[in-house]
GROMACS .gro file of N, CA and C in nm:
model
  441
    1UNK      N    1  -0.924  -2.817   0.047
    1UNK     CA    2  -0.878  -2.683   0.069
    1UNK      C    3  -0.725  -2.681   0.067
    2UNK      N    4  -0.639  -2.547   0.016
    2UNK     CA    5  -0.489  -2.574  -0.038
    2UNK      C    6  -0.477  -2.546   0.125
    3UNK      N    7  -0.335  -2.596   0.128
    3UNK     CA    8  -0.245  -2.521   0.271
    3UNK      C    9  -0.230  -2.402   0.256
    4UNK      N   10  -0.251  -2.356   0.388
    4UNK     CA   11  -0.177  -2.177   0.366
    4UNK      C   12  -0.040  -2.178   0.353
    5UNK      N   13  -0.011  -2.053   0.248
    5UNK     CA   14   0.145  -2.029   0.292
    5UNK      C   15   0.205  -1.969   0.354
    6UNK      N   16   0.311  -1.921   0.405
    6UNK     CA   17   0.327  -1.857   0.474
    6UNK      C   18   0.300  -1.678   0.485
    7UNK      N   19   0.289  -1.669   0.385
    7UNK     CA   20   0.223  -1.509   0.393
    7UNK      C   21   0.086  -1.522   0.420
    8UNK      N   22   0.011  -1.609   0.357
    8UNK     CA   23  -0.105  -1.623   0.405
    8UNK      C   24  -0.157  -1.659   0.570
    9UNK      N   25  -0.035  -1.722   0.639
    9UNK     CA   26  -0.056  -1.730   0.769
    9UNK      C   27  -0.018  -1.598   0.859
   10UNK      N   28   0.083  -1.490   0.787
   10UNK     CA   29   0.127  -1.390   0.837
   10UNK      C   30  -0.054  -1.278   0.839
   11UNK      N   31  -0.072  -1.301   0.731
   11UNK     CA   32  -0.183  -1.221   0.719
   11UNK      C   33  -0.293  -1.235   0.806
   12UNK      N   34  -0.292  -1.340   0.820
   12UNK     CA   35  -0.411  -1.379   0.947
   12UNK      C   36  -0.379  -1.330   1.059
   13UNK      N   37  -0.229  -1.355   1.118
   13UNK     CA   38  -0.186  -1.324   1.224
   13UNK      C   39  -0.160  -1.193   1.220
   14UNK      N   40  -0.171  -1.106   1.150
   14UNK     CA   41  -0.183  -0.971   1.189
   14UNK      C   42  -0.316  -0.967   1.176
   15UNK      N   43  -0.389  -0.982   1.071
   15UNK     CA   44  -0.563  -0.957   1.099
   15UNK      C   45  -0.632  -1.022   1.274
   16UNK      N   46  -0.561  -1.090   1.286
   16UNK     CA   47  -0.618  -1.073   1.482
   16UNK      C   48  -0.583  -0.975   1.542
   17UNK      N   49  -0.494  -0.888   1.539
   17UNK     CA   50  -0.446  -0.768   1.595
   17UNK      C   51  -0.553  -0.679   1.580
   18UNK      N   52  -0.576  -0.642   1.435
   18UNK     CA   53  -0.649  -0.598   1.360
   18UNK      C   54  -0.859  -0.608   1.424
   19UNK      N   55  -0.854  -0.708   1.464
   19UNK     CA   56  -0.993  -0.745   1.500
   19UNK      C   57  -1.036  -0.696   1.617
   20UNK      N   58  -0.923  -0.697   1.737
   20UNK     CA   59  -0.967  -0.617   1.831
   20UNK      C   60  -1.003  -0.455   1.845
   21UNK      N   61  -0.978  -0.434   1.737
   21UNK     CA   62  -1.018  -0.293   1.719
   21UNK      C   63  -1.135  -0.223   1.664
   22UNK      N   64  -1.215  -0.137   1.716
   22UNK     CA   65  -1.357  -0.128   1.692
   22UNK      C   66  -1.378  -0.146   1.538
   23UNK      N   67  -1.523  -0.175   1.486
   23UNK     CA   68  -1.538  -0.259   1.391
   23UNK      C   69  -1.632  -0.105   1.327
   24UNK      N   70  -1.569  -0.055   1.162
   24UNK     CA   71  -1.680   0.002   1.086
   24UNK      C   72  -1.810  -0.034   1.102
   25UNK      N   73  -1.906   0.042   1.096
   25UNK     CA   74  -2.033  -0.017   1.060
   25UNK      C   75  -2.068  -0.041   0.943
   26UNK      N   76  -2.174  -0.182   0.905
   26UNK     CA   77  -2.193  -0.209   0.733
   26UNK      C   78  -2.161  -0.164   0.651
   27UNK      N   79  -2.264  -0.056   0.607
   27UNK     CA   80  -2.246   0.050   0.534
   27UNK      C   81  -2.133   0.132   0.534
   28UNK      N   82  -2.078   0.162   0.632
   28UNK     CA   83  -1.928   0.188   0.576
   28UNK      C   84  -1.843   0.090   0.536
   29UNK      N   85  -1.831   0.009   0.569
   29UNK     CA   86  -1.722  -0.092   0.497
   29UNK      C   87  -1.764  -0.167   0.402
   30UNK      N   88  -1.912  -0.181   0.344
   30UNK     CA   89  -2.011  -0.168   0.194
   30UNK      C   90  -1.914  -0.052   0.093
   31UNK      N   91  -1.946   0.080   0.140
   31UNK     CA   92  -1.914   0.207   0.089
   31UNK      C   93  -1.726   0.186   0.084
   32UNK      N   94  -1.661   0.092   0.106
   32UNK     CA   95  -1.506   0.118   0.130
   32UNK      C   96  -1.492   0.022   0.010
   33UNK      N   97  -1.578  -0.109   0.001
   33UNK     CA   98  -1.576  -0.216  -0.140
   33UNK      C   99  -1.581  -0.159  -0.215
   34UNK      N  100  -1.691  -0.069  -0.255
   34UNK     CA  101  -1.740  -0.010  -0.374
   34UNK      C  102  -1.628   0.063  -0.414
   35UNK      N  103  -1.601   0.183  -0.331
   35UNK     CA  104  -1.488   0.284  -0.377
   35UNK      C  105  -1.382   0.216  -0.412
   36UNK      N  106  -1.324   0.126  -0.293
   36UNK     CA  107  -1.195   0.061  -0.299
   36UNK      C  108  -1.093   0.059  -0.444
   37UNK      N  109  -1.140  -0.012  -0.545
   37UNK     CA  110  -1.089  -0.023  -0.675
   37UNK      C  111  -1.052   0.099  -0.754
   38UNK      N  112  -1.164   0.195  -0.727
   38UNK     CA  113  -1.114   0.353  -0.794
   38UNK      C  114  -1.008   0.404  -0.732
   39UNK      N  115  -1.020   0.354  -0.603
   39UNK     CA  116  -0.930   0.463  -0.519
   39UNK      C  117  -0.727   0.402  -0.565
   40UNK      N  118  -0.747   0.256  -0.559
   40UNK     CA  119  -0.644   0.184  -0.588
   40UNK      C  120  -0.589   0.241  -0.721
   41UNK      N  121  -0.708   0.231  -0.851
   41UNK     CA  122  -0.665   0.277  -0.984
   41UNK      C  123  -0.599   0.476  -0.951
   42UNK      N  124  -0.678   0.552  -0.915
   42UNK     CA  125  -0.670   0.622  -0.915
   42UNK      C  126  -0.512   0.686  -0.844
   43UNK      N  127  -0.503   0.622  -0.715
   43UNK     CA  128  -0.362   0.635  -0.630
   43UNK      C  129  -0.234   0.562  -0.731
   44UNK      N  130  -0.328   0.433  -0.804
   44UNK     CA  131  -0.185   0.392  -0.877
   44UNK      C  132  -0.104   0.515  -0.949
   45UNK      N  133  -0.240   0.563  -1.050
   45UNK     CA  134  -0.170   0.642  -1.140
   45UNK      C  135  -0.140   0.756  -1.097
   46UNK      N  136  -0.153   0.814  -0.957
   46UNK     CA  137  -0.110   0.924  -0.944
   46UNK      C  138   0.054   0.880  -0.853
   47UNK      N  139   0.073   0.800  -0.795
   47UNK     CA  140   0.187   0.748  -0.759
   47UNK      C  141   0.276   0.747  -0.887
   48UNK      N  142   0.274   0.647  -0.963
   48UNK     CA  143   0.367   0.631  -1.075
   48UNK      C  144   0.404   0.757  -1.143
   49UNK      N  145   0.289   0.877  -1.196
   49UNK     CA  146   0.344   0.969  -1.239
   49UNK      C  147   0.458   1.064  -1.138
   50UNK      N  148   0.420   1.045  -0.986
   50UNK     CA  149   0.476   1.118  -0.971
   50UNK      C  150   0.612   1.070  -0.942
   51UNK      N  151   0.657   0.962  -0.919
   51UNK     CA  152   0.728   0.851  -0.922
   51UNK      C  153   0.838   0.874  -1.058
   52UNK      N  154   0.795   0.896  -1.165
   52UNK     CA  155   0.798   0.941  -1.279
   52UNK      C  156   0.906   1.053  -1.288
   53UNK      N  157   0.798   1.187  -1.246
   53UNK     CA  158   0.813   1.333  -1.235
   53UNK      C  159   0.920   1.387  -1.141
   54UNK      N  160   0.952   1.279  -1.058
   54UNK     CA  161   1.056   1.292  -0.939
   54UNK      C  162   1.182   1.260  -0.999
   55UNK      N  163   1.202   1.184  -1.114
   55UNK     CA  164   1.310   1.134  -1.206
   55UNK      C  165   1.375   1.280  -1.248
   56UNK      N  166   1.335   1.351  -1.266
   56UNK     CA  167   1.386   1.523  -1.328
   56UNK      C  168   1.440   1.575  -1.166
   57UNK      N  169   1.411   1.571  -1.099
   57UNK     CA  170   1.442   1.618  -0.991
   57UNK      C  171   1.585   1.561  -0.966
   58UNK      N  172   1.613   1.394  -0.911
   58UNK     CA  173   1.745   1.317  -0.859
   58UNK      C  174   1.847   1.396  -1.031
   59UNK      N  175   1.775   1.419  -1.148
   59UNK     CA  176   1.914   1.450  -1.255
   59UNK      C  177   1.980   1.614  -1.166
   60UNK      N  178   1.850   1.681  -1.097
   60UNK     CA  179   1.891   1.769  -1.123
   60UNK      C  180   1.987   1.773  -0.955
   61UNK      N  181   1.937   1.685  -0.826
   61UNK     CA  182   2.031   1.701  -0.773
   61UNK      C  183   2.182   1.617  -0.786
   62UNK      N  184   2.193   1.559  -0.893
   62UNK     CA  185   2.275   1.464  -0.945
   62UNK      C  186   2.496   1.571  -0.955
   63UNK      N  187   2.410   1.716  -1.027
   63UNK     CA  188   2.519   1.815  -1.000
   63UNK      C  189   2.540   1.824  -0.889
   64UNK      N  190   2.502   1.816  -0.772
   64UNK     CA  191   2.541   1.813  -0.654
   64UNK      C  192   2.631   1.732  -0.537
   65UNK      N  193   2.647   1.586  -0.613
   65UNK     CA  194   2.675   1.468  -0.577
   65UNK      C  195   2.842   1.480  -0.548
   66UNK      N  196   2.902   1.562  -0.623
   66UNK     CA  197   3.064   1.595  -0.589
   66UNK      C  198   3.074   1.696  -0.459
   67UNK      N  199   2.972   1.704  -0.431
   67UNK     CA  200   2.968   1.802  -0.259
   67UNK      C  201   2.947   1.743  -0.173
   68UNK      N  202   2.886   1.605  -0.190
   68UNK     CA  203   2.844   1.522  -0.158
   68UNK      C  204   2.739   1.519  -0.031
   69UNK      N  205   2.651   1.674  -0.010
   69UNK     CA  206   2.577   1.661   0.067
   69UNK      C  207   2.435   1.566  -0.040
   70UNK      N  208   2.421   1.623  -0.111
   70UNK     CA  209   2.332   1.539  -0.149
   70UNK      C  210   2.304   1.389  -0.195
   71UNK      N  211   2.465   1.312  -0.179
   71UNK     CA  212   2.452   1.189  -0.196
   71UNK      C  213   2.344   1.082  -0.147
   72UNK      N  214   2.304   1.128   0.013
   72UNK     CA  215   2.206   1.065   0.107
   72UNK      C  216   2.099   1.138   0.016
   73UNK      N  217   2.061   1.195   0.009
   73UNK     CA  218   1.948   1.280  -0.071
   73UNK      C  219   1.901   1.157  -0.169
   74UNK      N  220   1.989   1.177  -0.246
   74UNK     CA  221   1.972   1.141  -0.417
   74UNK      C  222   1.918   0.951  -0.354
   75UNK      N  223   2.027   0.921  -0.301
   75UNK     CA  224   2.049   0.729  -0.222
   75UNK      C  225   1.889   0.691  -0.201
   76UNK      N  226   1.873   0.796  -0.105
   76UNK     CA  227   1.703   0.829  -0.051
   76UNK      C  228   1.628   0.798  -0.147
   77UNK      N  229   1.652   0.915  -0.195
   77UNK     CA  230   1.530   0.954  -0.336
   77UNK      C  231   1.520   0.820  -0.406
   78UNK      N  232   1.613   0.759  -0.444
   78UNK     CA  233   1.643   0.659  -0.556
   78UNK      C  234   1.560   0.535  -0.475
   79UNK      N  235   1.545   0.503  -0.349
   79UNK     CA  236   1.503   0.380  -0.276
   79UNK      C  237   1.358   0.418  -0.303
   80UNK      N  238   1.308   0.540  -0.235
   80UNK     CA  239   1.197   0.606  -0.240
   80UNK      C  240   1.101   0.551  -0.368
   81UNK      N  241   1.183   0.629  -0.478
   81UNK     CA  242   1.114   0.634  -0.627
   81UNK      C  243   1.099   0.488  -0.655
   82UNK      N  244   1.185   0.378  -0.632
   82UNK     CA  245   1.179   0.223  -0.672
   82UNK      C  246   1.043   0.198  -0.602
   83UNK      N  247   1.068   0.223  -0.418
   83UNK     CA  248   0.942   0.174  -0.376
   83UNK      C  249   0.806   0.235  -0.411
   84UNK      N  250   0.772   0.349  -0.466
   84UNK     CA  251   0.694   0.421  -0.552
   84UNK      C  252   0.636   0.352  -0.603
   85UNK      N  253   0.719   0.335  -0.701
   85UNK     CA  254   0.692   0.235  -0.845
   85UNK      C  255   0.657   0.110  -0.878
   86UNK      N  256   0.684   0.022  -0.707
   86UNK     CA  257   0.653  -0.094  -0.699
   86UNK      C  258   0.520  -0.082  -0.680
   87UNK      N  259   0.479   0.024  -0.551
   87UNK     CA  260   0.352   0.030  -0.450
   87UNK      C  261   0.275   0.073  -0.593
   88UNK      N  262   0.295   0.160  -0.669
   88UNK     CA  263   0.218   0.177  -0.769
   88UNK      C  264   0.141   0.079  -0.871
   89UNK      N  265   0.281  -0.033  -0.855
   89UNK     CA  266   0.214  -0.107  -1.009
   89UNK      C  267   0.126  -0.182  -0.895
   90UNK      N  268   0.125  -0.267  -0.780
   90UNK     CA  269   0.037  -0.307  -0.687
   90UNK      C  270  -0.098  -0.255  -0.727
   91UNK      N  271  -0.119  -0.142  -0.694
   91UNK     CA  272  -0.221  -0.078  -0.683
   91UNK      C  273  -0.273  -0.142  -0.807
   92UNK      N  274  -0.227  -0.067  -0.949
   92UNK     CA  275  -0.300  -0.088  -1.043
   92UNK      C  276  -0.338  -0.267  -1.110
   93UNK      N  277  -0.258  -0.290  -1.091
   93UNK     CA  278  -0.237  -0.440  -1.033
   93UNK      C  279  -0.349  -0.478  -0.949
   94UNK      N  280  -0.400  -0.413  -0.823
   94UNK     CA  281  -0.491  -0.475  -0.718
   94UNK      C  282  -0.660  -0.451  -0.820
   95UNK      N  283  -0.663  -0.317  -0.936
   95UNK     CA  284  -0.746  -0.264  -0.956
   95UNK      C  285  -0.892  -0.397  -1.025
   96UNK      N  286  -0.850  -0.481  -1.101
   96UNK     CA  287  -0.936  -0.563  -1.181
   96UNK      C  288  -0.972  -0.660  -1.058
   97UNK      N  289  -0.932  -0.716  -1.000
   97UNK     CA  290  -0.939  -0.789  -0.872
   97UNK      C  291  -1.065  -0.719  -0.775
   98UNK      N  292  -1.008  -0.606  -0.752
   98UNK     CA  293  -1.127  -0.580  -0.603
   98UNK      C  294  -1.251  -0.504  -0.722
   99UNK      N  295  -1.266  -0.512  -0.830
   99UNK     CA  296  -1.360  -0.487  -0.871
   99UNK      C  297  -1.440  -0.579  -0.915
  100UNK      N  298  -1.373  -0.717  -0.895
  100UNK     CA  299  -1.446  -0.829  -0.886
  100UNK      C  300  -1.475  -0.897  -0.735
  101UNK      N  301  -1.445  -0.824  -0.662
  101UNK     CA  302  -1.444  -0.871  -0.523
  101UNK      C  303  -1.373  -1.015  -0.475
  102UNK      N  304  -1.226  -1.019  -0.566
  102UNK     CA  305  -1.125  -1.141  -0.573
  102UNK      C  306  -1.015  -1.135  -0.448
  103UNK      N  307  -1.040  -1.195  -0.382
  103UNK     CA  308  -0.889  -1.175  -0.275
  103UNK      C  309  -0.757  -1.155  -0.362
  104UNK      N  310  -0.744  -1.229  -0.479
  104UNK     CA  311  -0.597  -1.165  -0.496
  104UNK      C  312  -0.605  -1.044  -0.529
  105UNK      N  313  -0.725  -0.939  -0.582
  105UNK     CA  314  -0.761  -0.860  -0.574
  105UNK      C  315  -0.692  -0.728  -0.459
  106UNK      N  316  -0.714  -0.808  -0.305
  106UNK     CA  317  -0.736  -0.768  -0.183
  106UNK      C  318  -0.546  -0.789  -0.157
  107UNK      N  319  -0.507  -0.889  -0.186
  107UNK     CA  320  -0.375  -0.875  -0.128
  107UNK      C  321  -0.300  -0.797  -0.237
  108UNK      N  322  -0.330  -0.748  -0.309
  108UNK     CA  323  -0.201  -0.723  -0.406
  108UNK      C  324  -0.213  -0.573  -0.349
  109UNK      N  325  -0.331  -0.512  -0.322
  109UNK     CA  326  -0.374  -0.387  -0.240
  109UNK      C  327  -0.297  -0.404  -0.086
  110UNK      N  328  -0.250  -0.516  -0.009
  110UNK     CA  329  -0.207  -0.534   0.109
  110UNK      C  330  -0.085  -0.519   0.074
  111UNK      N  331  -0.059  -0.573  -0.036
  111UNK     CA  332   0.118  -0.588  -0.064
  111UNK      C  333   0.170  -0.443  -0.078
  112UNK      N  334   0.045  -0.344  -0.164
  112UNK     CA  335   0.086  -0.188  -0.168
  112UNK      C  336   0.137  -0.140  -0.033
  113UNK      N  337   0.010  -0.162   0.056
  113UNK     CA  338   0.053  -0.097   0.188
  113UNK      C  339   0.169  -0.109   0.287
  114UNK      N  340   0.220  -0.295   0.236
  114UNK     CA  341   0.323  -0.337   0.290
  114UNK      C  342   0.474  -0.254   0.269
  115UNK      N  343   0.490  -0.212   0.106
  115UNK     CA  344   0.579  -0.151   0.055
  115UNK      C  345   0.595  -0.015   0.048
  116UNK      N  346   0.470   0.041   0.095
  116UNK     CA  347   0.449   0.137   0.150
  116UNK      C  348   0.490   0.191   0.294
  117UNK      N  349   0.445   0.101   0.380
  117UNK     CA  350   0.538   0.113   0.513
  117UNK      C  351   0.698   0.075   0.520
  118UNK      N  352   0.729  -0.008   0.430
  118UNK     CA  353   0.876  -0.003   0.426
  118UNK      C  354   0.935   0.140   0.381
  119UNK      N  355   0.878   0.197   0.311
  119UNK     CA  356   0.866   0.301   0.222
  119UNK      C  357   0.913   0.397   0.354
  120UNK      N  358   0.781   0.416   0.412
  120UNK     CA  359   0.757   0.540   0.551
  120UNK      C  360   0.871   0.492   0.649
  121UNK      N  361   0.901   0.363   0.674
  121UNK     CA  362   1.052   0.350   0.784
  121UNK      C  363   1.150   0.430   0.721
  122UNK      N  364   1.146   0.354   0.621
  122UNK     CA  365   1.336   0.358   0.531
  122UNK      C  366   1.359   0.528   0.536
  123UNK      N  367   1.244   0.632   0.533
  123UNK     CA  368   1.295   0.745   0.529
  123UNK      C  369   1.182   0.812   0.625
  124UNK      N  370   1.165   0.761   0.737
  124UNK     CA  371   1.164   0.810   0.879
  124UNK      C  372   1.069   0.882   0.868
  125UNK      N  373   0.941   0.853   0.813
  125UNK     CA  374   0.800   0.919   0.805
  125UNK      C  375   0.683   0.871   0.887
  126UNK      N  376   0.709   0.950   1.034
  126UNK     CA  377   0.620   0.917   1.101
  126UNK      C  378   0.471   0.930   1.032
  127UNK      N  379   0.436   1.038   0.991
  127UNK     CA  380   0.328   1.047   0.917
  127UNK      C  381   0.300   0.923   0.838
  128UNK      N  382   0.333   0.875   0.775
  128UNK     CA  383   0.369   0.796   0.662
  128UNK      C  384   0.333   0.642   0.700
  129UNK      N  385   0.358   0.630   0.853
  129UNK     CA  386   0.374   0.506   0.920
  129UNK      C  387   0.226   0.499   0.986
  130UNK      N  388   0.223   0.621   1.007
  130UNK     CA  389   0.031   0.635   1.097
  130UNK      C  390  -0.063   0.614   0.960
  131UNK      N  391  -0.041   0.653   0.842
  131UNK     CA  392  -0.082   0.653   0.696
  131UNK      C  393  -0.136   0.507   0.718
  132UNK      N  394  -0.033   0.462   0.735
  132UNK     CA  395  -0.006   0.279   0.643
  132UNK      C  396  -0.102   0.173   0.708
  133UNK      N  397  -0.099   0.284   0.856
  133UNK     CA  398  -0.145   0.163   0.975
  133UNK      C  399  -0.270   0.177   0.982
  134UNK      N  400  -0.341   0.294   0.898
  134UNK     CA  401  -0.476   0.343   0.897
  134UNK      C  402  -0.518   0.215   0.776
  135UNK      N  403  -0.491   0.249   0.668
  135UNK     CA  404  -0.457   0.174   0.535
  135UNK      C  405  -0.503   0.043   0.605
  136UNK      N  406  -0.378  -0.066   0.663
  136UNK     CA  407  -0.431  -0.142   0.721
  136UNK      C  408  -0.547  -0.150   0.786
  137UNK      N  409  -0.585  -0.107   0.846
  137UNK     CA  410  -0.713  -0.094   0.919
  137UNK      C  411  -0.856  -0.130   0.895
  138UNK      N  412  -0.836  -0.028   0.766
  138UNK     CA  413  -0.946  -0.022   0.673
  138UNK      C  414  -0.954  -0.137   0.556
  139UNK      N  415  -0.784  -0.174   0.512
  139UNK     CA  416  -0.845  -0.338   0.452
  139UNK      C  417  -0.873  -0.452   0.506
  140UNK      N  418  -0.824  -0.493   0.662
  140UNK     CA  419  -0.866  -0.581   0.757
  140UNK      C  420  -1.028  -0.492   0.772
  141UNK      N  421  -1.057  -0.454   0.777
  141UNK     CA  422  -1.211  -0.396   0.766
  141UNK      C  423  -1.293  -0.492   0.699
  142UNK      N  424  -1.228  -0.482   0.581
  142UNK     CA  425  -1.335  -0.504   0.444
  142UNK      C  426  -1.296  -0.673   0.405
  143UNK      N  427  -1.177  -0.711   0.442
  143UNK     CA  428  -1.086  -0.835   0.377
  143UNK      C  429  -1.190  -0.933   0.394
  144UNK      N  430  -1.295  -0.953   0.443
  144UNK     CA  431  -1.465  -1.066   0.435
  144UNK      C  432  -1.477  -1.050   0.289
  145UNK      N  433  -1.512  -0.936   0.253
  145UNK     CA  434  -1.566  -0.917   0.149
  145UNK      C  435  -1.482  -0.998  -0.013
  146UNK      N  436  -1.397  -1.020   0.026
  146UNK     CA  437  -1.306  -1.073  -0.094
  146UNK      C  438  -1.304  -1.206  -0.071
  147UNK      N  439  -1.382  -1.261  -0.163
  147UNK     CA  440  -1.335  -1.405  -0.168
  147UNK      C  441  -1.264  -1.462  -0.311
   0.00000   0.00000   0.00000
């Protein structure tokens, strides 16, 4: 058996956190495998486009930048849209994997959520942070299922 590395030991050590907390029943976390992969493909591509679509927006507050209220705006936006784009390709990235029921499958979907909560700090989205921690939740749920 390989050594873990260190992300792989991080992962564990948050999945004990994770364990004390009431447990789905079967069939729901059956029903979370199955979906899982659509939901990943599906969020990829709707992330990236909009990721995308938000690019017309920073040109257009870009005239604004000599007033310089919108500099933090645009700074924002610009961290935002990168981490977008990362969490996105993840996703689609995680998609061939958990439809084989592959752990790298399963982490590249963990790595979304990871960059995702950096995502929800960096621009102060409580919502965003309760999002992530749900997210978590539900792949420490299922993370048996991936081998």
């Amino acid at each position: 058996m390989a050594a873990k590395n260190s992300i792989d030991k991080y992962i564990d050590t948050v999945e004990d956190y994770f364990k004390k907390l009431p447990q789905l029943p079967k069939g729901g976390r059956e029903f979370i495998v199955m979906v899982l992969p659509w939901v990943a493909l599906i969020f990829g591509i709707l992330v990236l486009l909009g990721a995308i679509s938000s690019l017309g927006l920073f040109s257009y507050f870009s005239a604004f930048m000599y007033w310089g209220a919108a500099n933090s705006i645009v700074g924002l936006g610009i961290v935002s849209l990168v981490l977008g784009i990362l969490s996105a390709l993840l996703l689609l990235m995680a998609f061939p994997g958990l439809s084989k029921k592959q752990e790298r499958g399963w982490k590249f979907i963990y790595y979304s959520e990871v960059v995702a909560l950096v995502s929800s700090i960096v621009t102060v989205s409580l919502f965003g942070v309760i999002m992530v921690l749900l997210g978590f939740y539900i792949l420490y749920q299922v993370r048996s299922y991936y081998k």
